[in-house]
PDB file of C-alpha atoms in Angstrom:
ATOM      1  CA  UNK A 278    -141.040  11.031 -48.177  1.00 45.00           C
ATOM      2  CA  UNK A 279    -137.177  11.155 -47.010  1.00 40.00           C
ATOM      3  CA  UNK A 280    -138.089   7.019 -45.662  1.00 40.00           C
ATOM      4  CA  UNK A 281    -139.259   6.236 -49.532  1.00 41.00           C
ATOM      5  CA  UNK A 282    -136.437   7.742 -50.703  1.00 37.00           C
ATOM      6  CA  UNK A 283    -133.708   6.121 -48.736  1.00 35.00           C
ATOM      7  CA  UNK A 284    -135.543   2.757 -49.699  1.00 33.00           C
ATOM      8  CA  UNK A 285    -136.042   3.501 -53.169  1.00 31.00           C
ATOM      9  CA  UNK A 286    -132.087   4.307 -53.096  1.00 31.00           C
ATOM     10  CA  UNK A 287    -130.815   1.001 -51.801  1.00 32.00           C
ATOM     11  CA  UNK A 288    -133.575  -1.457 -53.502  1.00 32.00           C
ATOM     12  CA  UNK A 289    -131.547   0.802 -56.507  1.00 31.00           C
ATOM     13  CA  UNK A 290    -127.890  -0.546 -55.298  1.00 34.00           C
ATOM     14  CA  UNK A 291    -129.410  -4.140 -54.741  1.00 33.00           C
ATOM     15  CA  UNK A 292    -130.958  -3.707 -58.323  1.00 33.00           C
ATOM     16  CA  UNK A 293    -127.775  -3.141 -59.602  1.00 34.00           C
ATOM     17  CA  UNK A 294    -125.353  -5.380 -57.608  1.00 33.00           C
ATOM     18  CA  UNK A 295    -127.768  -8.103 -58.434  1.00 34.00           C
ATOM     19  CA  UNK A 296    -127.411  -7.096 -62.033  1.00 31.00           C
ATOM     20  CA  UNK A 297    -123.436  -6.726 -62.357  1.00 32.00           C
ATOM     21  CA  UNK A 298    -123.896 -10.299 -61.342  1.00 37.00           C
ATOM     22  CA  UNK A 299    -125.846 -11.856 -63.602  1.00 39.00           C
ATOM     23  CA  UNK A 300    -123.940  -9.613 -66.364  1.00 41.00           C
ATOM     24  CA  UNK A 301    -120.904 -11.209 -65.841  1.00 57.00           C
ATOM     25  CA  UNK A 302    -119.216 -12.574 -68.965  1.00 79.00           C
ATOM     26  CA  UNK A 303    -117.912 -16.039 -68.422  1.00 85.00           C
ATOM     27  CA  UNK A 304    -113.828 -16.196 -69.306  1.00 87.00           C
ATOM     28  CA  UNK A 305    -113.056 -18.027 -72.315  1.00 87.00           C
ATOM     29  CA  UNK A 306    -109.624 -19.694 -72.364  1.00 84.00           C
ATOM     30  CA  UNK A 307    -108.019 -21.686 -75.520  1.00 87.00           C
ATOM     31  CA  UNK A 308    -105.911 -24.153 -74.170  1.00 80.00           C
ATOM     32  CA  UNK A 309    -104.580 -25.470 -77.245  1.00 82.00           C
ATOM     33  CA  UNK A 310    -103.896 -22.124 -79.046  1.00 86.00           C
ATOM     34  CA  UNK A 311    -101.755 -21.302 -75.757  1.00 85.00           C
ATOM     35  CA  UNK A 312    -100.206 -24.220 -75.370  1.00 83.00           C
ATOM     36  CA  UNK A 313     -99.120 -24.362 -78.929  1.00 84.00           C
ATOM     37  CA  UNK A 314     -97.457 -20.888 -78.558  1.00 84.00           C
ATOM     38  CA  UNK A 315     -95.784 -21.611 -75.058  1.00 79.00           C
ATOM     39  CA  UNK A 316     -92.074 -20.776 -75.394  1.00 80.00           C
ATOM     40  CA  UNK A 317     -89.745 -22.286 -72.945  1.00 82.00           C
ATOM     41  CA  UNK A 318     -88.579 -20.458 -70.089  1.00 80.00           C
ATOM     42  CA  UNK A 319     -86.307 -20.568 -67.255  1.00 82.00           C
ATOM     43  CA  UNK A 320     -86.896 -19.511 -63.062  1.00 78.00           C
ATOM     44  CA  UNK A 321     -84.757 -16.977 -63.320  1.00 79.00           C
ATOM     45  CA  UNK A 322     -87.078 -15.029 -65.819  1.00 81.00           C
ATOM     46  CA  UNK A 323     -90.005 -15.422 -63.158  1.00 81.00           C
ATOM     47  CA  UNK A 324     -88.342 -15.172 -59.573  1.00 83.00           C
ATOM     48  CA  UNK A 325     -86.127 -12.635 -58.608  1.00 85.00           C
ATOM     49  CA  UNK A 326     -84.361 -15.598 -56.203  1.00 83.00           C
ATOM     50  CA  UNK A 327     -84.403 -19.343 -55.863  1.00 82.00           C
ATOM     51  CA  UNK A 328     -83.738 -21.122 -52.749  1.00 84.00           C
ATOM     52  CA  UNK A 329     -83.135 -24.477 -52.564  1.00 88.00           C
ATOM     53  CA  UNK A 330     -84.270 -26.385 -49.147  1.00 91.00           C
ATOM     54  CA  UNK A 331     -82.460 -29.823 -48.567  1.00 93.00           C
ATOM     55  CA  UNK A 332     -84.944 -32.093 -46.970  1.00 93.00           C
ATOM     56  CA  UNK A 333     -83.737 -34.232 -44.122  1.00 94.00           C
ATOM     57  CA  UNK A 334     -83.672 -37.661 -44.772  1.00 92.00           C
ATOM     58  CA  UNK A 335     -83.802 -40.587 -42.226  1.00 92.00           C
ATOM     59  CA  UNK A 336     -85.836 -43.607 -41.571  1.00 91.00           C
ATOM     60  CA  UNK A 337     -88.548 -41.881 -39.651  1.00 91.00           C
ATOM     61  CA  UNK A 338     -89.167 -39.233 -42.974  1.00 91.00           C
ATOM     62  CA  UNK A 339     -88.775 -41.676 -46.010  1.00 89.00           C
ATOM     63  CA  UNK A 340     -90.822 -40.052 -48.611  1.00 89.00           C
ATOM     64  CA  UNK A 341     -92.780 -42.521 -51.293  1.00 84.00           C
ATOM     65  CA  UNK A 342     -94.953 -40.155 -53.462  1.00 85.00           C
ATOM     66  CA  UNK A 343     -95.273 -36.518 -53.357  1.00 89.00           C
ATOM     67  CA  UNK A 344     -98.942 -35.737 -53.538  1.00 89.00           C
ATOM     68  CA  UNK A 345     -98.650 -32.289 -52.203  1.00 90.00           C
ATOM     69  CA  UNK A 346     -96.401 -29.559 -50.729  1.00 93.00           C
ATOM     70  CA  UNK A 347     -98.184 -27.277 -48.291  1.00 93.00           C
ATOM     71  CA  UNK A 348     -95.715 -23.701 -46.820  1.00 93.00           C
ATOM     72  CA  UNK A 349     -97.195 -23.091 -43.510  1.00 94.00           C
ATOM     73  CA  UNK A 350     -96.777 -20.956 -40.650  1.00 93.00           C
ATOM     74  CA  UNK A 351     -93.313 -21.282 -41.368  1.00 94.00           C
ATOM     75  CA  UNK A 352     -93.383 -25.277 -41.893  1.00 96.00           C
ATOM     76  CA  UNK A 353     -93.138 -27.508 -45.024  1.00 96.00           C
ATOM     77  CA  UNK A 354     -95.946 -30.063 -44.903  1.00 96.00           C
ATOM     78  CA  UNK A 355     -95.570 -32.900 -47.376  1.00 94.00           C
ATOM     79  CA  UNK A 356     -97.813 -35.438 -48.531  1.00 93.00           C
ATOM     80  CA  UNK A 357     -97.387 -38.687 -49.657  1.00 89.00           C
ATOM     81  CA  UNK A 358    -100.894 -40.510 -50.024  1.00 83.00           C
ATOM     82  CA  UNK A 359     -99.424 -42.021 -46.661  1.00 83.00           C
ATOM     83  CA  UNK A 360     -98.548 -39.635 -44.021  1.00 89.00           C
ATOM     84  CA  UNK A 361     -98.035 -36.070 -43.585  1.00 93.00           C
ATOM     85  CA  UNK A 362     -94.399 -34.849 -43.007  1.00 95.00           C
ATOM     86  CA  UNK A 363     -93.720 -32.011 -41.051  1.00 96.00           C
ATOM     87  CA  UNK A 364     -90.649 -30.221 -41.733  1.00 97.00           C
ATOM     88  CA  UNK A 365     -88.892 -26.880 -40.184  1.00 96.00           C
ATOM     89  CA  UNK A 366     -88.555 -24.008 -42.516  1.00 94.00           C
ATOM     90  CA  UNK A 367     -84.619 -24.943 -43.305  1.00 94.00           C
ATOM     91  CA  UNK A 368     -85.308 -28.831 -44.048  1.00 95.00           C
ATOM     92  CA  UNK A 369     -85.468 -30.275 -40.876  1.00 96.00           C
ATOM     93  CA  UNK A 370     -87.416 -33.158 -40.161  1.00 97.00           C
ATOM     94  CA  UNK A 371     -90.104 -32.596 -36.677  1.00 96.00           C
ATOM     95  CA  UNK A 372     -92.805 -35.306 -36.840  1.00 95.00           C
ATOM     96  CA  UNK A 373     -95.602 -37.050 -38.664  1.00 93.00           C
ATOM     97  CA  UNK A 374     -98.442 -37.151 -37.447  1.00 92.00           C
ATOM     98  CA  UNK A 375    -101.342 -39.420 -39.520  1.00 89.00           C
ATOM     99  CA  UNK A 376    -102.171 -43.070 -38.101  1.00 87.00           C
ATOM    100  CA  UNK A 377    -102.748 -45.865 -39.866  1.00 88.00           C
ATOM    101  CA  UNK A 378    -105.875 -48.333 -38.973  1.00 89.00           C
ATOM    102  CA  UNK A 379    -108.851 -48.343 -37.907  1.00 90.00           C
ATOM    103  CA  UNK A 380    -109.698 -47.370 -34.734  1.00 90.00           C
ATOM    104  CA  UNK A 381    -110.858 -43.520 -33.882  1.00 93.00           C
ATOM    105  CA  UNK A 382    -108.528 -41.107 -35.623  1.00 93.00           C
ATOM    106  CA  UNK A 383    -106.791 -43.418 -37.402  1.00 92.00           C
ATOM    107  CA  UNK A 384    -107.410 -43.848 -41.365  1.00 92.00           C
ATOM    108  CA  UNK A 385    -107.153 -46.632 -44.022  1.00 91.00           C
ATOM    109  CA  UNK A 386    -106.415 -44.298 -47.064  1.00 88.00           C
ATOM    110  CA  UNK A 387    -105.720 -41.002 -46.878  1.00 91.00           C
ATOM    111  CA  UNK A 388    -106.620 -39.563 -50.313  1.00 91.00           C
ATOM    112  CA  UNK A 389    -106.237 -35.706 -49.731  1.00 93.00           C
ATOM    113  CA  UNK A 390    -105.302 -33.185 -47.265  1.00 94.00           C
ATOM    114  CA  UNK A 391    -105.453 -29.242 -46.305  1.00 94.00           C
ATOM    115  CA  UNK A 392    -105.004 -26.047 -43.919  1.00 94.00           C
ATOM    116  CA  UNK A 393    -107.695 -23.450 -43.352  1.00 94.00           C
ATOM    117  CA  UNK A 394    -105.633 -21.117 -42.643  1.00 91.00           C
ATOM    118  CA  UNK A 395    -108.408 -19.048 -40.792  1.00 89.00           C
ATOM    119  CA  UNK A 396    -109.049 -21.621 -38.009  1.00 92.00           C
ATOM    120  CA  UNK A 397    -105.935 -23.152 -38.041  1.00 94.00           C
ATOM    121  CA  UNK A 398    -106.786 -26.199 -38.266  1.00 95.00           C
ATOM    122  CA  UNK A 399    -105.631 -29.421 -40.548  1.00 95.00           C
ATOM    123  CA  UNK A 400    -107.919 -31.975 -42.471  1.00 96.00           C
ATOM    124  CA  UNK A 401    -107.533 -35.130 -43.792  1.00 95.00           C
ATOM    125  CA  UNK A 402    -109.956 -37.239 -45.843  1.00 94.00           C
ATOM    126  CA  UNK A 403    -110.201 -40.959 -45.742  1.00 94.00           C
ATOM    127  CA  UNK A 404    -112.403 -42.144 -48.561  1.00 92.00           C
ATOM    128  CA  UNK A 405    -112.282 -46.033 -47.385  1.00 92.00           C
ATOM    129  CA  UNK A 406    -113.532 -45.017 -43.714  1.00 94.00           C
ATOM    130  CA  UNK A 407    -115.873 -42.520 -45.184  1.00 94.00           C
ATOM    131  CA  UNK A 408    -113.676 -40.069 -42.691  1.00 95.00           C
ATOM    132  CA  UNK A 409    -112.338 -36.754 -42.294  1.00 96.00           C
ATOM    133  CA  UNK A 410    -109.873 -36.286 -39.269  1.00 96.00           C
ATOM    134  CA  UNK A 411    -109.221 -32.508 -38.021  1.00 96.00           C
ATOM    135  CA  UNK A 412    -105.841 -32.182 -36.225  1.00 96.00           C
ATOM    136  CA  UNK A 413    -104.957 -28.888 -34.443  1.00 95.00           C
ATOM    137  CA  UNK A 414    -101.847 -26.296 -35.231  1.00 94.00           C
ATOM    138  CA  UNK A 415     -99.896 -28.871 -33.157  1.00 95.00           C
ATOM    139  CA  UNK A 416    -100.855 -31.479 -35.166  1.00 95.00           C
ATOM    140  CA  UNK A 417    -103.217 -33.450 -32.126  1.00 95.00           C
ATOM    141  CA  UNK A 418    -106.238 -34.931 -33.722  1.00 95.00           C
ATOM    142  CA  UNK A 419    -108.894 -33.337 -32.066  1.00 95.00           C
ATOM    143  CA  UNK A 420    -112.594 -34.324 -33.817  1.00 96.00           C
ATOM    144  CA  UNK A 421    -113.251 -37.102 -36.561  1.00 96.00           C
ATOM    145  CA  UNK A 422    -116.712 -36.878 -38.510  1.00 95.00           C
ATOM    146  CA  UNK A 423    -118.615 -38.985 -41.508  1.00 94.00           C
ATOM    147  CA  UNK A 424    -118.396 -37.866 -44.972  1.00 94.00           C
ATOM    148  CA  UNK A 425    -121.723 -38.366 -46.973  1.00 91.00           C
ATOM    149  CA  UNK A 426    -119.896 -39.799 -49.337  1.00 89.00           C
ATOM    150  CA  UNK A 427    -116.568 -41.425 -50.492  1.00 90.00           C
ATOM    151  CA  UNK A 428    -115.009 -38.262 -51.053  1.00 91.00           C
ATOM    152  CA  UNK A 429    -111.115 -38.030 -53.286  1.00 89.00           C
ATOM    153  CA  UNK A 430    -110.389 -33.900 -52.744  1.00 91.00           C
ATOM    154  CA  UNK A 431    -110.842 -31.834 -49.970  1.00 94.00           C
ATOM    155  CA  UNK A 432    -110.159 -27.742 -49.719  1.00 95.00           C
ATOM    156  CA  UNK A 433    -111.309 -25.028 -47.529  1.00 94.00           C
ATOM    157  CA  UNK A 434    -113.812 -22.647 -48.418  1.00 94.00           C
ATOM    158  CA  UNK A 435    -114.548 -19.734 -46.086  1.00 90.00           C
ATOM    159  CA  UNK A 436    -114.584 -20.893 -42.376  1.00 89.00           C
ATOM    160  CA  UNK A 437    -115.757 -24.585 -43.560  1.00 93.00           C
ATOM    161  CA  UNK A 438    -113.998 -26.757 -45.552  1.00 94.00           C
ATOM    162  CA  UNK A 439    -115.734 -28.797 -49.296  1.00 95.00           C
ATOM    163  CA  UNK A 440    -114.790 -31.741 -50.365  1.00 94.00           C
ATOM    164  CA  UNK A 441    -115.971 -33.764 -53.149  1.00 90.00           C
ATOM    165  CA  UNK A 442    -118.182 -36.948 -54.409  1.00 87.00           C
ATOM    166  CA  UNK A 443    -115.328 -39.642 -55.952  1.00 83.00           C
ATOM    167  CA  UNK A 444    -118.037 -41.815 -56.973  1.00 77.00           C
ATOM    168  CA  UNK A 445    -120.911 -40.015 -58.850  1.00 69.00           C
ATOM    169  CA  UNK A 446    -121.947 -40.456 -62.676  1.00 61.00           C
ATOM    170  CA  UNK A 447    -123.692 -38.793 -65.151  1.00 54.00           C
ATOM    171  CA  UNK A 448    -126.783 -40.426 -64.387  1.00 55.00           C
ATOM    172  CA  UNK A 449    -126.549 -40.237 -60.748  1.00 58.00           C
ATOM    173  CA  UNK A 450    -128.829 -37.819 -58.669  1.00 63.00           C
ATOM    174  CA  UNK A 451    -126.339 -37.415 -55.483  1.00 71.00           C
ATOM    175  CA  UNK A 452    -124.693 -34.549 -54.758  1.00 81.00           C
ATOM    176  CA  UNK A 453    -121.205 -33.264 -55.944  1.00 83.00           C
ATOM    177  CA  UNK A 454    -119.783 -31.654 -52.927  1.00 90.00           C
ATOM    178  CA  UNK A 455    -120.578 -31.148 -49.704  1.00 93.00           C
ATOM    179  CA  UNK A 456    -119.563 -28.033 -47.427  1.00 95.00           C
ATOM    180  CA  UNK A 457    -119.646 -28.597 -43.842  1.00 95.00           C
ATOM    181  CA  UNK A 458    -118.711 -26.383 -40.793  1.00 93.00           C
ATOM    182  CA  UNK A 459    -116.163 -27.205 -38.387  1.00 87.00           C
ATOM    183  CA  UNK A 460    -118.118 -29.889 -36.533  1.00 89.00           C
ATOM    184  CA  UNK A 461    -118.983 -31.523 -40.049  1.00 92.00           C
ATOM    185  CA  UNK A 462    -122.474 -30.354 -39.853  1.00 94.00           C
ATOM    186  CA  UNK A 463    -123.467 -29.953 -43.524  1.00 94.00           C
ATOM    187  CA  UNK A 464    -124.062 -26.233 -44.656  1.00 93.00           C
ATOM    188  CA  UNK A 465    -124.731 -26.673 -48.259  1.00 91.00           C
ATOM    189  CA  UNK A 466    -125.186 -29.388 -50.488  1.00 89.00           C
ATOM    190  CA  UNK A 467    -124.527 -28.920 -54.744  1.00 85.00           C
ATOM    191  CA  UNK A 468    -125.996 -31.615 -56.367  1.00 76.00           C
ATOM    192  CA  UNK A 469    -126.405 -32.764 -59.763  1.00 62.00           C
ATOM    193  CA  UNK A 470    -127.826 -30.099 -61.741  1.00 56.00           C
ATOM    194  CA  UNK A 471    -129.752 -31.695 -64.876  1.00 49.00           C
ATOM    195  CA  UNK A 472    -129.991 -27.858 -66.919  1.00 47.00           C
ATOM    196  CA  UNK A 473    -128.279 -28.644 -70.197  1.00 50.00           C
ATOM    197  CA  UNK A 474    -126.266 -25.043 -69.506  1.00 52.00           C
ATOM    198  CA  UNK A 475    -124.849 -26.674 -66.441  1.00 49.00           C
ATOM    199  CA  UNK A 476    -124.219 -30.000 -67.527  1.00 50.00           C
ATOM    200  CA  UNK A 477    -121.638 -31.911 -65.674  1.00 49.00           C
ATOM    201  CA  UNK A 478    -120.967 -35.367 -67.181  1.00 47.00           C
ATOM    202  CA  UNK A 479    -118.733 -37.136 -64.296  1.00 46.00           C
ATOM    203  CA  UNK A 480    -118.125 -40.315 -65.672  1.00 45.00           C
ATOM    204  CA  UNK A 481    -117.066 -41.802 -62.675  1.00 47.00           C
ATOM    205  CA  UNK A 482    -114.372 -39.034 -62.405  1.00 55.00           C
ATOM    206  CA  UNK A 483    -113.750 -37.448 -59.087  1.00 61.00           C
ATOM    207  CA  UNK A 484    -113.962 -33.684 -60.053  1.00 74.00           C
ATOM    208  CA  UNK A 485    -111.466 -31.282 -59.217  1.00 81.00           C
ATOM    209  CA  UNK A 486    -112.182 -28.975 -56.055  1.00 86.00           C
ATOM    210  CA  UNK A 487    -110.155 -25.653 -55.372  1.00 88.00           C
ATOM    211  CA  UNK A 488    -110.782 -22.256 -53.560  1.00 92.00           C
ATOM    212  CA  UNK A 489    -110.138 -18.661 -53.442  1.00 90.00           C
ATOM    213  CA  UNK A 490    -110.575 -15.155 -52.954  1.00 89.00           C
ATOM    214  CA  UNK A 491    -113.665 -16.468 -50.707  1.00 90.00           C
ATOM    215  CA  UNK A 492    -114.812 -18.602 -53.834  1.00 93.00           C
ATOM    216  CA  UNK A 493    -114.672 -22.664 -54.968  1.00 93.00           C
ATOM    217  CA  UNK A 494    -114.404 -23.528 -57.896  1.00 92.00           C
ATOM    218  CA  UNK A 495    -114.656 -27.022 -59.376  1.00 87.00           C
ATOM    219  CA  UNK A 496    -114.051 -29.071 -62.877  1.00 81.00           C
ATOM    220  CA  UNK A 497    -114.704 -32.763 -63.920  1.00 69.00           C
ATOM    221  CA  UNK A 498    -112.496 -34.521 -66.449  1.00 64.00           C
ATOM    222  CA  UNK A 499    -115.137 -34.319 -69.572  1.00 65.00           C
ATOM    223  CA  UNK A 500    -116.044 -30.970 -68.780  1.00 69.00           C
ATOM    224  CA  UNK A 501    -115.177 -27.785 -70.942  1.00 77.00           C
ATOM    225  CA  UNK A 502    -116.314 -25.666 -67.893  1.00 81.00           C
ATOM    226  CA  UNK A 503    -115.129 -24.513 -64.646  1.00 86.00           C
ATOM    227  CA  UNK A 504    -117.990 -23.367 -62.572  1.00 87.00           C
ATOM    228  CA  UNK A 505    -117.744 -21.010 -59.370  1.00 90.00           C
ATOM    229  CA  UNK A 506    -119.919 -21.288 -55.893  1.00 90.00           C
ATOM    230  CA  UNK A 507    -119.790 -17.942 -54.210  1.00 92.00           C
ATOM    231  CA  UNK A 508    -120.047 -17.242 -50.587  1.00 91.00           C
ATOM    232  CA  UNK A 509    -123.657 -16.955 -50.919  1.00 91.00           C
ATOM    233  CA  UNK A 510    -123.619 -20.687 -53.342  1.00 89.00           C
ATOM    234  CA  UNK A 511    -124.938 -19.312 -55.547  1.00 89.00           C
ATOM    235  CA  UNK A 512    -123.437 -21.541 -58.908  1.00 86.00           C
ATOM    236  CA  UNK A 513    -122.077 -19.963 -61.978  1.00 86.00           C
ATOM    237  CA  UNK A 514    -120.155 -20.887 -64.816  1.00 86.00           C
ATOM    238  CA  UNK A 515    -116.365 -19.247 -64.498  1.00 90.00           C
ATOM    239  CA  UNK A 516    -114.332 -20.215 -67.514  1.00 87.00           C
ATOM    240  CA  UNK A 517    -114.863 -21.969 -70.539  1.00 85.00           C
ATOM    241  CA  UNK A 518    -112.018 -23.825 -71.554  1.00 81.00           C
ATOM    242  CA  UNK A 519    -111.598 -24.912 -75.529  1.00 82.00           C
ATOM    243  CA  UNK A 520    -109.533 -27.944 -75.235  1.00 77.00           C
ATOM    244  CA  UNK A 521    -109.008 -28.989 -79.019  1.00 78.00           C
ATOM    245  CA  UNK A 522    -106.938 -31.860 -78.642  1.00 77.00           C
ATOM    246  CA  UNK A 523    -105.894 -32.292 -75.095  1.00 70.00           C
ATOM    247  CA  UNK A 524    -109.813 -32.752 -74.203  1.00 68.00           C
ATOM    248  CA  UNK A 525    -109.887 -35.999 -71.735  1.00 59.00           C
ATOM    249  CA  UNK A 526    -106.495 -35.663 -71.610  1.00 58.00           C
TER     250      UNK A 526
END
């Protein structure tokens, strides 16, 4: 009898957790209304202290077009589609660590980089060679592996890495996102969902991909919904965006 009671309590607790996930409401956000009511502000209103860090400039660190700036491990990483430049926290140039070419640990084009703070690895994705390069925290290349499809965006997800499919279209049956482990082995493929409630509608436009709080989020340019993938790979609508006249912009 005692074991039956314990089992019943465990069953009810699991059922309640499941129900809370199912019953979670989708966040709605009216972007057009928010923009129309927005007011200009200054940095002083949102920050207690503002610091400017002048970056060293020489022939070795001429940055062409800044794509991403990452602050990590008391360093500043700047990615400009061609290389990753490493500066000290006070702006002194230290090194760059991507090599262009077709050989091992070389790339023809880098469209995104990310840092997984859990395993202290740095990742760079090349859609032309269909591969991902992995660097350790000393910026030494330690691994490269082939992607299942040309990828444009990459983001850390739990202990792994997620990348998107930049060539998928609305009628495709190909995967949208691939989640891989530290060796590049696929852990989860998110396929194009044909359910009308989860319509993606990609028109040769890569999705926007990012992660936060052990969850993965994605959205494409033509869709008004942000989707969430939790740590158990459950997919659900997370936020509905009312874009109004800003749709497809």
